Amino acid sequence: MPAADFAHVSNWVFDLDNTLYPPSARLFELIEVRMTAYVMQSLGVDRPEADRLRNAYWQRYGTTLAGLMREHGVDPGPYLTEVHEISLAALQPDPVLRAQIAALPGRRFVFTNGSSSYAGKVLEARGLAGIFDGIYGVEHAGFHPKPDAAAYAAVFARAEIAPERAAMFEDDPRNLKVPHALGMRCVHVAETAVEAPHIDHHTSDLAGFLANLRR
């Protein structure tokens, strides 16, 4: 493990969904169901069309919300509240991951395309509350989602993060392109590795990866 690659890092930025909890929890499936229902209600379309739009907007804009805002003028506040009202019963505390994140030198942040209030609930359920210096949701990015460059600019400015001294951990490879271009160390967190110029490292075990950085 090239721990030397991270020797200069003093700002550690983590995505939330499927990064700080395993995809096996399947929370995003619950969120997607509520997204589809919201699209049906707000646009007056049937379920197949709502599913098509949800996926198309995710592909084109990075999130369903971004597409709804840009193409239909949907108010983001009620949307974020509604789609994140899900059960977190599938989440379990992870004391090993907590210890590894807490031991990182410097400052630690969560940066999600969801809302910060939802992120706080997830962190609480995972036993990860209280170890981050900042929790940033899409509202802190002016509702610009990752991978939009404006999202990173807004959040990094708020958190006073110098990208050349930072690392980012993400499950979506698209969301690592801008951080890599800014000079961040980029780690893809997923079961299956993706080979791409903007991915410096891959891991399917975040806690283990972080532990190896100090060896």
CSV table of C-alpha atoms in Angstrom, one decimal:
chain,number,residue,atom,x,y,z
A,1,MET,CA,0.0,0.0,0.0
A,2,PRO,CA,1.6,3.3,-1.1
A,3,ALA,CA,1.2,5.1,2.2
A,4,ALA,CA,3.7,7.7,0.9
A,5,ASP,CA,1.0,8.8,-1.6
A,6,PHE,CA,-1.0,10.2,1.3
A,7,ALA,CA,1.8,11.6,3.5
A,8,HIS,CA,1.0,15.2,2.5
A,9,VAL,CA,-2.7,14.9,3.0
A,10,SER,CA,-4.3,16.9,5.8
A,11,ASN,CA,-7.9,17.1,4.5
A,12,TRP,CA,-9.9,13.9,4.1
A,13,VAL,CA,-13.1,14.1,2.2
A,14,PHE,CA,-15.6,11.3,2.2
A,15,ASP,CA,-18.8,10.7,0.2
A,16,LEU,CA,-21.6,9.3,2.2
A,17,ASP,CA,-23.9,6.8,0.4
A,18,ASN,CA,-22.3,3.5,-0.5
A,19,THR,CA,-18.9,4.9,0.8
A,20,LEU,CA,-19.3,5.3,4.6
A,21,TYR,CA,-21.8,2.3,4.7
A,22,PRO,CA,-21.7,-0.8,2.5
A,23,PRO,CA,-23.9,-1.0,-0.6
A,24,SER,CA,-25.4,-4.2,0.9
A,25,ALA,CA,-27.5,-1.9,3.1
A,26,ARG,CA,-29.3,-0.9,-0.1
A,27,LEU,CA,-30.4,2.4,1.3
A,28,PHE,CA,-30.2,4.1,-2.1
A,29,GLU,CA,-32.8,1.6,-3.5
A,30,LEU,CA,-35.2,3.0,-0.8
A,31,ILE,CA,-34.3,6.6,-1.8
A,32,GLU,CA,-34.9,5.8,-5.5
A,33,VAL,CA,-38.4,4.5,-4.8
A,34,ARG,CA,-39.2,7.8,-3.1
A,35,MET,CA,-37.5,9.8,-5.9
A,36,THR,CA,-39.8,8.0,-8.5
A,37,ALA,CA,-42.9,8.8,-6.4
A,38,TYR,CA,-41.9,12.4,-6.2
A,39,VAL,CA,-41.3,12.7,-9.9
A,40,MET,CA,-44.7,11.1,-10.6
A,41,GLN,CA,-46.4,13.5,-8.2
A,42,SER,CA,-44.6,16.7,-9.2
A,43,LEU,CA,-44.7,16.2,-13.0
A,44,GLY,CA,-47.9,14.2,-13.3
A,45,VAL,CA,-46.3,11.3,-15.1
A,46,ASP,CA,-46.7,7.5,-14.7
A,47,ARG,CA,-44.2,5.3,-13.0
A,48,PRO,CA,-42.3,4.1,-16.1
A,49,GLU,CA,-41.9,7.7,-17.3
A,50,ALA,CA,-40.8,8.8,-13.8
A,51,ASP,CA,-38.2,6.0,-13.7
A,52,ARG,CA,-37.0,7.0,-17.1
A,53,LEU,CA,-36.6,10.6,-16.2
A,54,ARG,CA,-35.0,9.9,-12.9
A,55,ASN,CA,-32.3,7.8,-14.5
A,56,ALA,CA,-31.9,10.2,-17.5
A,57,TYR,CA,-31.4,13.2,-15.1
A,58,TRP,CA,-28.9,11.2,-13.0
A,59,GLN,CA,-26.9,10.4,-16.1
A,60,ARG,CA,-27.1,13.9,-17.5
A,61,TYR,CA,-26.8,16.1,-14.5
A,62,GLY,CA,-25.3,14.0,-11.7
A,63,THR,CA,-28.6,13.8,-9.7
A,64,THR,CA,-32.3,13.5,-10.3
A,65,LEU,CA,-32.8,16.7,-8.3
A,66,ALA,CA,-30.5,18.7,-10.6
A,67,GLY,CA,-32.5,17.6,-13.6
A,68,LEU,CA,-35.8,18.5,-11.9
A,69,MET,CA,-34.5,21.9,-10.9
A,70,ARG,CA,-33.0,22.7,-14.3
A,71,GLU,CA,-35.8,21.4,-16.5
A,72,HIS,CA,-38.9,21.8,-14.3
A,73,GLY,CA,-38.1,24.4,-11.7
A,74,VAL,CA,-38.7,22.0,-8.8
A,75,ASP,CA,-38.1,23.4,-5.3
A,76,PRO,CA,-35.2,21.4,-3.8
A,77,GLY,CA,-36.1,21.8,-0.2
A,78,PRO,CA,-39.3,19.7,-0.1
A,79,TYR,CA,-37.7,17.2,-2.5
A,80,LEU,CA,-34.7,16.6,-0.3
A,81,THR,CA,-36.9,16.2,2.8
A,82,GLU,CA,-39.3,13.7,1.1
A,83,VAL,CA,-36.8,11.4,-0.7
A,84,HIS,CA,-34.6,11.0,2.4
A,85,GLU,CA,-37.4,10.0,4.8
A,86,ILE,CA,-36.3,6.3,4.8
A,87,SER,CA,-35.6,3.6,7.3
A,88,LEU,CA,-32.0,3.3,8.4
A,89,ALA,CA,-32.6,0.0,10.1
A,90,ALA,CA,-30.2,-1.8,7.8
A,91,LEU,CA,-27.3,0.3,9.1
A,92,GLN,CA,-25.1,-1.0,11.9
A,93,PRO,CA,-22.4,0.8,13.9
A,94,ASP,CA,-18.9,0.2,12.6
A,95,PRO,CA,-16.4,0.9,15.5
A,96,VAL,CA,-13.5,-0.2,13.3
A,97,LEU,CA,-14.2,2.3,10.6
A,98,ARG,CA,-14.8,5.0,13.2
A,99,ALA,CA,-11.4,4.4,14.8
A,100,GLN,CA,-9.6,4.5,11.5
A,101,ILE,CA,-11.3,7.7,10.4
A,102,ALA,CA,-10.8,9.4,13.8
A,103,ALA,CA,-7.1,8.5,13.6
A,104,LEU,CA,-6.5,10.3,10.3
A,105,PRO,CA,-4.2,13.3,10.7
A,106,GLY,CA,-5.8,16.7,9.9
A,107,ARG,CA,-9.4,17.5,9.2
A,108,ARG,CA,-12.2,15.1,8.1
A,109,PHE,CA,-15.3,16.0,6.1
A,110,VAL,CA,-18.4,14.4,4.6
A,111,PHE,CA,-19.5,15.7,1.2
A,112,THR,CA,-22.7,14.2,-0.2
A,113,ASN,CA,-25.2,14.9,-3.0
A,114,GLY,CA,-27.9,14.3,-0.4
A,115,SER,CA,-28.8,16.7,2.4
A,116,SER,CA,-26.7,17.4,5.4
A,117,SER,CA,-29.5,16.4,7.7
A,118,TYR,CA,-29.8,13.0,6.1
A,119,ALA,CA,-26.1,12.6,6.3
A,120,GLY,CA,-26.2,13.3,10.0
A,121,LYS,CA,-28.7,10.6,10.6
A,122,VAL,CA,-26.7,8.1,8.6
A,123,LEU,CA,-23.5,8.9,10.5
A,124,GLU,CA,-25.4,8.5,13.8
A,125,ALA,CA,-26.7,5.1,12.7
A,126,ARG,CA,-23.2,4.0,11.7
A,127,GLY,CA,-21.6,5.2,14.9
A,128,LEU,CA,-19.6,7.8,13.0
A,129,ALA,CA,-21.1,11.0,14.5
A,130,GLY,CA,-18.8,13.4,16.1
A,131,ILE,CA,-15.6,12.6,14.2
A,132,PHE,CA,-16.0,14.9,11.3
A,133,ASP,CA,-15.0,18.6,11.1
A,134,GLY,CA,-17.8,19.3,8.7
A,135,ILE,CA,-20.8,17.7,7.0
A,136,TYR,CA,-21.7,19.2,3.6
A,137,GLY,CA,-24.8,18.4,1.6
A,138,VAL,CA,-25.9,19.5,-1.8
A,139,GLU,CA,-27.5,22.6,-0.2
A,140,HIS,CA,-24.0,23.8,0.8
A,141,ALA,CA,-23.0,23.6,-2.9
A,142,GLY,CA,-25.8,25.9,-4.1
A,143,PHE,CA,-27.7,22.7,-5.1
A,144,HIS,CA,-25.0,21.9,-7.7
A,145,PRO,CA,-24.3,18.2,-7.4
A,146,LYS,CA,-21.1,16.3,-7.9
A,147,PRO,CA,-19.7,15.9,-10.5
A,148,ASP,CA,-20.4,19.5,-11.3
A,149,ALA,CA,-17.2,21.5,-10.8
A,150,ALA,CA,-19.2,24.3,-9.1
A,151,ALA,CA,-20.2,21.8,-6.3
A,152,TYR,CA,-16.6,21.1,-5.4
A,153,ALA,CA,-15.6,24.8,-5.6
A,154,ALA,CA,-18.4,25.8,-3.3
A,155,VAL,CA,-17.8,23.2,-0.6
A,156,PHE,CA,-14.0,23.4,-0.7
A,157,ALA,CA,-14.3,27.1,-0.3
A,158,ARG,CA,-16.6,26.8,2.7
A,159,ALA,CA,-14.4,24.2,4.3
A,160,GLU,CA,-11.2,25.9,3.4
A,161,ILE,CA,-9.8,22.8,1.8
A,162,ALA,CA,-6.6,23.1,-0.3
A,163,PRO,CA,-7.1,20.3,-2.9
A,164,GLU,CA,-3.3,19.7,-3.2
A,165,ARG,CA,-3.3,18.6,0.4
A,166,ALA,CA,-6.5,16.6,0.3
A,167,ALA,CA,-7.8,13.2,-0.5
A,168,MET,CA,-11.3,12.1,-1.7
A,169,PHE,CA,-13.1,8.8,-1.2
A,170,GLU,CA,-16.1,8.0,-3.5
A,171,ASP,CA,-18.1,5.1,-4.8
A,172,ASP,CA,-19.1,6.9,-8.1
A,173,PRO,CA,-16.0,7.1,-10.4
A,174,ARG,CA,-17.5,10.2,-12.1
A,175,ASN,CA,-17.3,12.2,-8.9
A,176,LEU,CA,-13.5,11.8,-8.8
A,177,LYS,CA,-12.7,13.5,-12.1
A,178,VAL,CA,-12.8,17.0,-10.8
A,179,PRO,CA,-11.0,16.3,-7.5
A,180,HIS,CA,-8.2,14.5,-9.4
A,181,ALA,CA,-7.9,17.5,-11.8
A,182,LEU,CA,-7.6,19.8,-8.8
A,183,GLY,CA,-4.7,17.7,-7.4
A,184,MET,CA,-6.4,15.5,-4.8
A,185,ARG,CA,-5.6,11.9,-4.1
A,186,CYS,CA,-8.6,10.0,-5.4
A,187,VAL,CA,-9.8,6.7,-4.0
A,188,HIS,CA,-12.6,4.7,-5.5
A,189,VAL,CA,-14.5,2.8,-2.8
A,190,ALA,CA,-16.5,-0.1,-4.4
A,191,GLU,CA,-16.6,-3.9,-4.8
A,192,THR,CA,-15.4,-3.7,-8.4
A,193,ALA,CA,-12.4,-1.7,-9.4
A,194,VAL,CA,-12.6,0.8,-12.3
A,195,GLU,CA,-9.5,1.6,-14.3
A,196,ALA,CA,-9.4,5.3,-15.1
A,197,PRO,CA,-6.7,8.1,-15.2
A,198,HIS,CA,-8.5,10.0,-12.4
A,199,ILE,CA,-8.6,7.1,-10.0
A,200,ASP,CA,-5.4,6.8,-7.9
A,201,HIS,CA,-6.4,3.9,-5.7
A,202,HIS,CA,-9.3,1.4,-5.3
A,203,THR,CA,-10.6,-0.4,-2.2
A,204,SER,CA,-13.5,-2.5,-1.3
A,205,ASP,CA,-12.6,-2.2,2.4
A,206,LEU,CA,-12.4,1.4,3.5
A,207,ALA,CA,-11.4,0.7,7.1
A,208,GLY,CA,-8.6,-1.6,6.0
A,209,PHE,CA,-7.4,0.9,3.4
A,210,LEU,CA,-7.2,3.6,6.0
A,211,ALA,CA,-5.4,1.4,8.4
A,212,ASN,CA,-2.8,0.6,5.8
A,213,LEU,CA,-2.0,4.2,5.3
A,214,ARG,CA,-0.3,4.4,8.7
A,215,ARG,CA,1.9,1.3,8.2
